[in-house]
Short mmCIF file of C-alpha atoms and ligand atoms in Angstrom, two decimals:
data_model
loop_
_atom_site.label_atom_id
_atom_site.label_comp_id
_atom_site.label_asym_id
_atom_site.label_seq_id
_atom_site.Cartn_x
_atom_site.Cartn_y
_atom_site.Cartn_z
CA MET A 570 23.00 -19.97 9.28
CA THR A 571 23.83 -17.83 6.31
CA ASP A 572 21.25 -17.88 3.63
CA THR A 573 22.30 -16.60 0.21
CA THR A 574 19.49 -17.85 -1.93
CA PHE A 575 16.09 -16.16 -1.60
CA THR A 576 13.01 -17.64 -3.09
CA PRO A 577 11.06 -14.96 -4.92
CA ARG A 578 8.32 -13.86 -2.46
CA VAL A 579 6.05 -10.87 -2.54
CA PHE A 580 4.94 -8.92 0.56
CA SER A 581 2.85 -5.79 0.77
CA GLY A 582 0.24 -4.23 3.00
CA ILE A 583 -2.32 -1.52 3.33
CA LYS A 584 -3.22 0.44 6.57
CA PRO A 585 -6.86 0.13 7.78
CA SER A 586 -6.91 3.82 8.70
CA GLY A 587 -9.86 4.78 6.51
CA GLY A 588 -11.83 3.55 3.49
CA LEU A 589 -9.92 2.25 0.58
CA THR A 590 -9.46 4.73 -2.26
CA LEU A 591 -9.03 4.43 -6.02
CA GLY A 592 -5.36 5.16 -5.25
CA ASN A 593 -5.13 2.09 -3.07
CA TYR A 594 -6.82 0.01 -5.78
CA LEU A 595 -4.79 1.12 -8.76
CA GLY A 596 -1.49 1.67 -6.96
CA ALA A 597 -1.65 -1.41 -4.73
CA ILE A 598 -4.50 -4.01 -4.72
CA LYS A 599 -4.91 -4.37 -8.56
CA ARG A 600 -1.19 -5.03 -8.79
CA PHE A 601 -1.28 -7.42 -5.84
CA VAL A 602 -3.82 -9.54 -7.88
CA GLY A 603 -1.59 -9.39 -10.98
CA MET A 604 1.31 -10.92 -8.93
CA GLN A 605 -0.78 -13.70 -7.45
CA GLY A 606 0.14 -17.00 -8.97
CA GLN A 607 3.37 -15.81 -10.42
CA MET A 608 5.28 -16.25 -7.16
CA GLU A 609 4.44 -16.68 -3.47
CA THR A 610 2.38 -13.69 -2.35
CA ILE A 611 1.72 -12.44 1.22
CA TYR A 612 -0.71 -9.46 1.70
CA CYS A 613 -1.34 -7.95 5.08
CA VAL A 614 -3.71 -5.50 6.61
CA VAL A 615 -1.18 -3.46 8.63
CA ASP A 616 -3.36 -2.61 11.63
CA MET A 617 -0.27 -1.78 13.81
CA HIS A 618 0.72 0.83 11.31
CA ALA A 619 -2.74 2.34 11.42
CA ILE A 620 -2.48 3.12 15.24
CA THR A 621 0.63 5.38 14.60
CA VAL A 622 -2.23 7.98 14.44
CA TRP A 623 -5.26 7.83 16.67
CA GLN A 624 -7.88 5.27 15.55
CA ASP A 625 -11.20 4.66 17.21
CA PRO A 626 -11.05 1.02 18.33
CA LYS A 627 -14.53 -0.12 16.77
CA GLU A 628 -13.69 1.72 13.65
CA LEU A 629 -10.22 0.17 13.47
CA ALA A 630 -11.70 -3.33 13.66
CA HIS A 631 -14.32 -2.40 11.05
CA MET A 632 -11.66 -0.92 8.67
CA THR A 633 -9.44 -3.94 9.15
CA ARG A 634 -12.29 -6.16 7.86
CA GLU A 635 -13.12 -3.67 5.08
CA VAL A 636 -9.55 -3.67 3.79
CA ALA A 637 -9.65 -7.58 3.90
CA ALA A 638 -13.00 -7.46 2.04
CA GLY A 639 -11.34 -5.19 -0.56
CA TYR A 640 -8.46 -7.63 -1.08
CA LEU A 641 -10.86 -10.57 -1.42
CA ALA A 642 -13.47 -8.64 -3.57
CA ALA A 643 -10.67 -7.43 -5.99
CA GLY A 644 -9.55 -11.08 -6.56
CA LEU A 645 -7.01 -12.09 -4.00
CA ASP A 646 -7.69 -15.75 -3.23
CA PRO A 647 -6.75 -17.12 0.24
CA SER A 648 -5.85 -20.38 -1.28
CA GLN A 649 -3.26 -18.64 -3.55
CA SER A 650 -2.06 -15.75 -1.34
CA ILE A 651 -1.56 -15.48 2.47
CA LEU A 652 -4.05 -12.85 3.68
CA PHE A 653 -3.92 -11.68 7.29
CA ASN A 654 -3.86 -8.78 9.69
CA GLN A 655 -0.47 -7.84 11.11
CA SER A 656 -1.29 -7.74 14.83
CA GLN A 657 -2.09 -11.58 14.78
CA VAL A 658 1.53 -12.27 14.05
CA ALA A 659 3.50 -11.00 16.98
CA ALA A 660 6.82 -11.49 15.20
CA HIS A 661 6.27 -8.27 13.27
CA ALA A 662 6.62 -6.25 16.54
CA GLU A 663 9.48 -8.36 17.78
CA LEU A 664 11.55 -7.95 14.59
CA GLY A 665 10.45 -4.33 14.41
CA TRP A 666 12.13 -3.79 17.77
CA ILE A 667 15.36 -5.27 16.59
CA PHE A 668 15.27 -3.09 13.56
CA ASN A 669 14.73 0.03 15.66
CA CYS A 670 18.12 -0.95 17.09
CA VAL A 671 19.64 -1.24 13.67
CA ALA A 672 18.15 1.81 11.95
CA ARG A 673 19.78 5.17 12.69
CA VAL A 674 17.97 8.31 13.82
CA GLY A 675 19.64 10.15 10.80
CA TRP A 676 18.00 7.79 8.37
CA MET A 677 14.57 8.21 9.86
CA ASN A 678 15.00 12.10 9.82
CA ARG A 679 15.33 11.82 6.09
CA MET A 680 11.83 10.10 5.63
CA THR A 681 9.89 12.59 3.62
CA GLN A 682 6.43 11.05 4.52
CA PHE A 683 7.12 11.62 8.14
CA LYS A 684 8.02 15.18 7.49
CA ASP A 685 4.87 15.59 5.46
CA LYS A 686 2.65 14.05 8.03
CA ALA A 687 4.15 15.51 11.18
CA GLY A 688 4.66 18.96 9.60
CA SER A 689 5.15 21.68 12.15
CA ASN A 690 3.62 19.33 14.82
CA ALA A 691 6.63 17.02 15.03
CA GLU A 692 6.92 17.24 18.79
CA LYS A 693 3.39 16.07 19.35
CA VAL A 694 2.96 13.11 17.01
CA SER A 695 3.52 9.61 18.22
CA LEU A 696 6.84 7.91 18.52
CA GLY A 697 5.32 5.11 16.51
CA LEU A 698 4.73 7.41 13.53
CA TYR A 699 8.50 8.29 13.53
CA ALA A 700 9.64 4.67 13.91
CA TYR A 701 6.96 3.21 11.64
CA PRO A 702 9.35 2.72 8.51
CA SER A 703 11.42 0.30 10.63
CA LEU A 704 8.25 -1.68 11.43
CA MET A 705 7.64 -1.73 7.69
CA ALA A 706 11.12 -3.14 7.06
CA ALA A 707 10.28 -5.77 9.62
CA ASP A 708 6.93 -6.63 7.85
CA ILE A 709 8.92 -7.22 4.70
CA LEU A 710 12.03 -8.89 5.96
CA LEU A 711 10.30 -11.18 8.37
CA TYR A 712 9.34 -13.13 5.30
CA HIS A 713 12.62 -12.61 3.36
CA ALA A 714 10.36 -10.91 0.80
CA THR A 715 12.13 -10.03 -2.40
CA HIS A 716 9.45 -7.95 -4.10
CA VAL A 717 7.25 -5.26 -2.60
CA PRO A 718 4.49 -3.78 -4.88
CA VAL A 719 3.64 -0.28 -3.60
CA GLY A 720 2.81 3.09 -4.95
CA GLU A 721 5.39 5.79 -5.51
CA ASP A 722 4.95 7.24 -1.97
CA GLN A 723 6.42 4.14 -0.36
CA LYS A 724 9.66 3.92 -2.46
CA GLN A 725 11.69 5.67 0.11
CA HIS A 726 10.50 3.22 2.83
CA VAL A 727 11.41 0.23 0.63
CA GLU A 728 14.92 1.70 0.16
CA LEU A 729 15.19 2.13 3.96
CA THR A 730 14.30 -1.55 4.25
CA ARG A 731 17.25 -2.29 1.98
CA ASP A 732 19.56 -0.13 4.13
CA ILE A 733 18.35 -1.84 7.31
CA ALA A 734 18.85 -5.36 5.71
CA ALA A 735 22.42 -4.32 4.50
CA LYS A 736 23.46 -2.86 7.88
CA PHE A 737 22.09 -5.93 9.79
CA ASN A 738 23.90 -8.25 7.48
CA HIS A 739 27.15 -6.19 7.74
CA ASP A 740 27.02 -5.72 11.39
CA TYR A 741 26.46 -9.36 12.21
CA LYS A 742 28.54 -10.64 9.33
CA VAL A 743 25.69 -12.70 7.78
CA ASP A 744 23.93 -12.85 4.51
CA PHE A 745 20.61 -13.25 6.14
CA PHE A 746 18.13 -10.54 4.83
CA PRO A 747 17.59 -10.09 1.17
CA ALA A 748 17.85 -6.81 -0.65
CA THR A 749 14.19 -6.25 -1.38
CA GLU A 750 13.05 -4.62 -4.67
CA PRO A 751 10.29 -2.08 -4.76
CA VAL A 752 7.92 -2.97 -7.65
CA ILE A 753 6.65 0.41 -8.86
CA GLU A 754 5.33 0.30 -12.36
CA GLY A 755 2.51 1.19 -14.59
CA PRO A 756 0.41 4.27 -15.14
CA ALA A 757 -1.07 4.65 -11.58
CA MET A 758 1.88 4.88 -9.20
CA ARG A 759 0.71 8.15 -7.88
CA ILE A 760 -3.05 8.83 -8.31
CA MET A 761 -3.68 12.52 -7.36
CA ASN A 762 -6.36 14.31 -5.40
CA LEU A 763 -9.36 15.16 -7.73
CA ARG A 764 -9.53 18.73 -6.32
CA ASP A 765 -5.78 19.47 -6.38
CA GLY A 766 -3.67 17.72 -8.94
CA THR A 767 -0.47 18.45 -6.87
CA LYS A 768 -1.56 16.35 -3.91
CA LYS A 769 -1.73 12.53 -3.60
CA MET A 770 -5.24 11.01 -3.35
CA SER A 771 -5.43 9.70 0.21
CA LYS A 772 -7.84 8.09 2.67
CA SER A 773 -7.49 10.96 5.04
CA GLY A 774 -7.93 13.98 2.94
CA GLU A 775 -10.34 16.58 4.26
CA SER A 776 -13.12 16.44 1.60
CA ASP A 777 -14.72 13.27 0.33
CA MET A 778 -14.90 14.97 -3.20
CA GLU A 779 -11.21 14.70 -3.48
CA ARG A 780 -11.10 10.98 -3.65
CA ILE A 781 -12.98 8.05 -5.15
CA ASN A 782 -13.69 5.38 -2.48
CA MET A 783 -13.84 1.81 -3.43
CA THR A 784 -17.31 1.64 -1.89
CA ASP A 785 -18.72 4.75 -3.82
CA ASP A 786 -21.84 4.03 -5.86
CA ALA A 787 -22.16 4.90 -9.58
CA ASP A 788 -23.87 8.30 -8.86
CA LYS A 789 -21.10 9.34 -6.52
CA ILE A 790 -18.29 8.30 -8.85
CA ALA A 791 -19.99 10.19 -11.74
CA LYS A 792 -20.51 13.30 -9.72
CA LYS A 793 -16.82 13.24 -8.32
CA PHE A 794 -15.28 12.93 -11.75
CA LYS A 795 -17.78 15.61 -13.14
CA LYS A 796 -16.67 17.96 -10.47
CA ALA A 797 -12.94 16.97 -10.60
CA LYS A 798 -10.66 20.10 -11.08
CA THR A 799 -9.20 20.48 -14.58
CA ASP A 800 -7.73 23.30 -16.54
CA PRO A 801 -9.99 24.67 -19.47
CA GLU A 802 -8.12 23.19 -22.33
CA PRO A 803 -9.34 20.01 -24.01
CA LEU A 804 -7.16 16.89 -24.03
CA PRO A 805 -4.00 17.26 -26.07
CA GLU A 806 -3.28 15.41 -29.33
CA THR A 807 -0.22 13.71 -27.86
CA VAL A 808 0.80 12.55 -24.44
CA GLU A 809 3.60 15.17 -24.27
CA GLY A 810 0.85 17.80 -24.06
CA LEU A 811 0.10 16.57 -20.58
CA ALA A 812 3.44 17.53 -19.12
CA SER A 813 2.54 20.60 -17.21
CA ARG A 814 -1.07 19.75 -16.67
CA PRO A 815 -1.22 17.72 -13.52
CA GLU A 816 -5.14 17.45 -13.22
CA ALA A 817 -5.50 16.47 -16.84
CA ARG A 818 -2.64 14.02 -16.67
CA ASN A 819 -4.07 12.45 -13.51
CA LEU A 820 -7.48 11.70 -15.14
CA VAL A 821 -5.73 10.25 -18.22
CA GLU A 822 -3.58 8.07 -16.01
CA ILE A 823 -6.65 6.88 -14.04
CA TYR A 824 -8.29 5.98 -17.30
CA ALA A 825 -5.19 4.07 -18.51
CA ALA A 826 -4.85 2.19 -15.25
CA LEU A 827 -8.49 1.18 -15.06
CA ASP A 828 -8.53 0.09 -18.74
CA ASP A 829 -5.16 -1.78 -18.48
CA THR A 830 -3.59 0.44 -21.14
CA THR A 831 -1.20 3.38 -21.36
CA PRO A 832 -1.72 7.14 -21.39
CA GLU A 833 -0.42 7.22 -25.00
CA ALA A 834 -3.39 4.82 -25.94
CA VAL A 835 -5.93 6.87 -24.08
CA ILE A 836 -4.89 10.04 -25.79
CA ALA A 837 -4.86 8.22 -29.09
CA GLN A 838 -8.54 7.20 -28.41
CA TYR A 839 -9.62 10.71 -27.21
CA PRO A 840 -7.28 13.23 -29.12
CA GLY A 841 -8.42 16.78 -28.51
CA ALA A 842 -11.57 15.65 -26.59
CA GLY A 843 -13.33 18.17 -24.26
CA TRP A 844 -13.97 17.29 -20.60
CA GLY A 845 -17.68 17.03 -21.47
CA THR A 846 -16.74 13.94 -23.36
CA PHE A 847 -13.86 12.51 -21.45
CA LYS A 848 -15.13 12.88 -17.83
CA PRO A 849 -18.41 10.90 -18.49
CA ALA A 850 -16.37 8.24 -20.33
CA LEU A 851 -14.00 7.95 -17.48
CA ALA A 852 -16.82 7.71 -14.87
CA ASP A 853 -18.44 4.99 -16.94
CA LEU A 854 -15.25 3.02 -17.01
CA ALA A 855 -14.58 3.51 -13.23
CA VAL A 856 -18.17 2.36 -12.48
CA ALA A 857 -17.80 -0.64 -14.64
CA LYS A 858 -14.54 -1.62 -12.98
CA LEU A 859 -15.35 -0.72 -9.40
CA SER A 860 -18.90 -1.63 -9.01
CA PRO A 861 -18.55 -5.39 -9.13
CA ILE A 862 -15.75 -5.01 -6.49
CA SER A 863 -17.83 -2.73 -4.25
CA GLU A 864 -20.85 -5.07 -4.53
CA GLU A 865 -18.64 -7.99 -3.49
CA MET A 866 -17.17 -6.00 -0.61
CA ALA A 867 -20.68 -5.26 0.71
CA ARG A 868 -21.57 -8.95 0.48
CA LEU A 869 -18.49 -10.00 2.37
CA MET A 870 -18.89 -7.32 4.98
CA ASP A 871 -22.40 -8.86 5.75
CA ASP A 872 -20.55 -11.82 7.26
CA PRO A 873 -17.70 -10.41 9.46
CA ALA A 874 -17.13 -13.67 11.22
CA GLU A 875 -16.19 -15.17 7.87
CA ILE A 876 -13.63 -12.42 7.24
CA ASP A 877 -12.19 -13.03 10.74
CA ARG A 878 -11.81 -16.71 10.06
CA THR A 879 -10.03 -16.03 6.76
CA LEU A 880 -7.62 -13.65 8.39
CA ALA A 881 -6.99 -15.98 11.25
CA ALA A 882 -6.29 -18.89 8.86
CA GLY A 883 -3.88 -16.57 7.00
CA ALA A 884 -2.09 -15.56 10.19
CA ASP A 885 -1.43 -19.18 10.93
CA LYS A 886 0.23 -19.61 7.51
CA ALA A 887 2.12 -16.32 8.05
CA ARG A 888 3.42 -17.42 11.43
CA ALA A 889 4.76 -20.65 9.93
CA ILE A 890 7.15 -18.66 7.65
CA ALA A 891 7.75 -15.71 10.13
CA GLU A 892 8.59 -17.55 13.26
CA PRO A 893 11.66 -19.63 12.03
CA ILE A 894 13.06 -16.49 10.49
CA LEU A 895 12.63 -14.57 13.79
CA LYS A 896 14.20 -17.37 15.69
CA GLN A 897 17.24 -17.39 13.49
CA THR A 898 17.44 -13.50 13.87
CA TYR A 899 17.46 -13.93 17.67
CA ASP A 900 20.20 -16.54 17.26
CA ILE A 901 22.22 -14.12 15.15
CA VAL A 902 21.77 -11.20 17.55
CA GLY A 903 22.48 -13.32 20.59
CA LEU A 904 19.11 -13.10 22.22
CA LEU A 905 18.70 -16.37 24.33
CA ARG A 906 15.71 -18.46 24.07
CA GLY A 907 14.99 -21.85 25.68
P1 LIG B 2040 -1.86 3.33 2.56
O1 LIG B 2040 -3.28 3.65 2.30
O2 LIG B 2040 -1.03 4.47 2.99
O3 LIG B 2040 -1.77 2.16 3.57
O4 LIG B 2040 -1.30 2.81 1.15
C1 LIG B 2040 -1.32 1.44 0.86
C2 LIG B 2040 -0.81 1.33 -0.57
O5 LIG B 2040 -1.57 2.04 -1.53
C3 LIG B 2040 0.66 1.71 -0.67
O6 LIG B 2040 1.32 0.82 -1.64
C4 LIG B 2040 0.54 3.04 -1.35
O7 LIG B 2040 1.68 3.48 -2.06
C5 LIG B 2040 -0.68 2.87 -2.26
N1 LIG B 2040 -1.35 4.17 -2.45
C6 LIG B 2040 -1.94 4.90 -1.61
N2 LIG B 2040 -2.46 6.02 -2.06
C7 LIG B 2040 -1.99 6.03 -3.46
C8 LIG B 2040 -2.22 6.87 -4.55
N3 LIG B 2040 -2.90 8.05 -4.38
N4 LIG B 2040 -1.69 6.47 -5.68
C9 LIG B 2040 -0.98 5.30 -5.84
N5 LIG B 2040 -0.85 4.49 -4.86
C10 LIG B 2040 -1.35 4.75 -3.66
N1 LIG B 2041 3.72 2.00 4.95
C1 LIG B 2041 2.72 1.48 3.93
C2 LIG B 2041 1.81 2.59 3.55
O1 LIG B 2041 1.59 3.60 4.26
C3 LIG B 2041 1.99 0.27 4.38
C4 LIG B 2041 2.92 -0.78 4.75
C5 LIG B 2041 3.22 -1.14 5.91
C6 LIG B 2041 3.68 -1.63 3.76
N2 LIG B 2041 4.06 -2.32 5.83
C7 LIG B 2041 4.27 -2.61 4.51
C8 LIG B 2041 3.63 -1.67 2.41
C9 LIG B 2041 5.06 -3.56 4.01
C10 LIG B 2041 4.51 -2.61 1.84
C11 LIG B 2041 5.19 -3.64 2.62
O2 LIG B 2041 1.25 2.58 2.58
#
């Protein structure tokens, strides 16, 4: 029953809790595509995570398809990666429960994302929001995934996943779950809000002007970058000059990530440039990279039944990996089955 060799396998997911942003694209989807073909890759639309906060049912179904369309339009290929939505594979919820009994309340209390999201309202948020990192651990460990590409904000949750795996292995004296590695690399691990360089760009921020959506058209993208907050100084001559300039650094990092280069190379290309030069160049680059994707997303969204078929076929493949691992987990824990 012990399993000490783990085949390299990638798992990651995005919540369908609002439209995909440039943060999701650069911090997650673009990197998902980069890992495809290098090892086995499993990418999930984590709809059960989305309902930790209220979601309108029709909108949830629409957003689930839209995230799937984003995956496909950006280059994920269902013949190379397993693509599915989480709720179609019941084993996620089942392993999630077991992990609720492994994870400690003290560990959950240290989750900074929960503290940020719940804020002073912690008594009123759902129990699911509090427990969600243990469901995330189940998402990952149900496939014995070894690599999890995520943005910086998810690092603590992947570390918790390692803690849960280690405690399970220790308590049951097995070597069953792997120590998963977060894969957090490149210039775009934390894309910031365009109106406030100290806050993360997110799907749920108040103003649409603070984020670029993957479905924004060229005019909107240009307008949002033009209005993006900056300090009055031009770009520095070297990348060190960005250190205490969060908004400037963010725009340079976005440029670097879109252009598959480094902030150093961007500064070398635009040393001392004013915003009147840099912002339009950034907008042109973003439009060039994003518009083929948003056009393909719109085309895919015209045929929702086809997206549903793709997700159902992916769920079949996911179940084929997940169910044997769940059964072995039940055996280890001593949960009887016929
Ligand atoms: P979520 O939208 O919270 O489901 O996030 C899905 C993935 O996108 C996770 O890997 C996040 O870390 C990543 N992500 C979300 N927002 C950003 C951002 N502003 N910068 C970088 N990565 C992000
Ligand atoms: N918690 C992640 C987020 O909010 C989404 C997520 C759920 C995830 N399950 C996962 C990411 C498993 C990576 C692996 O962004």
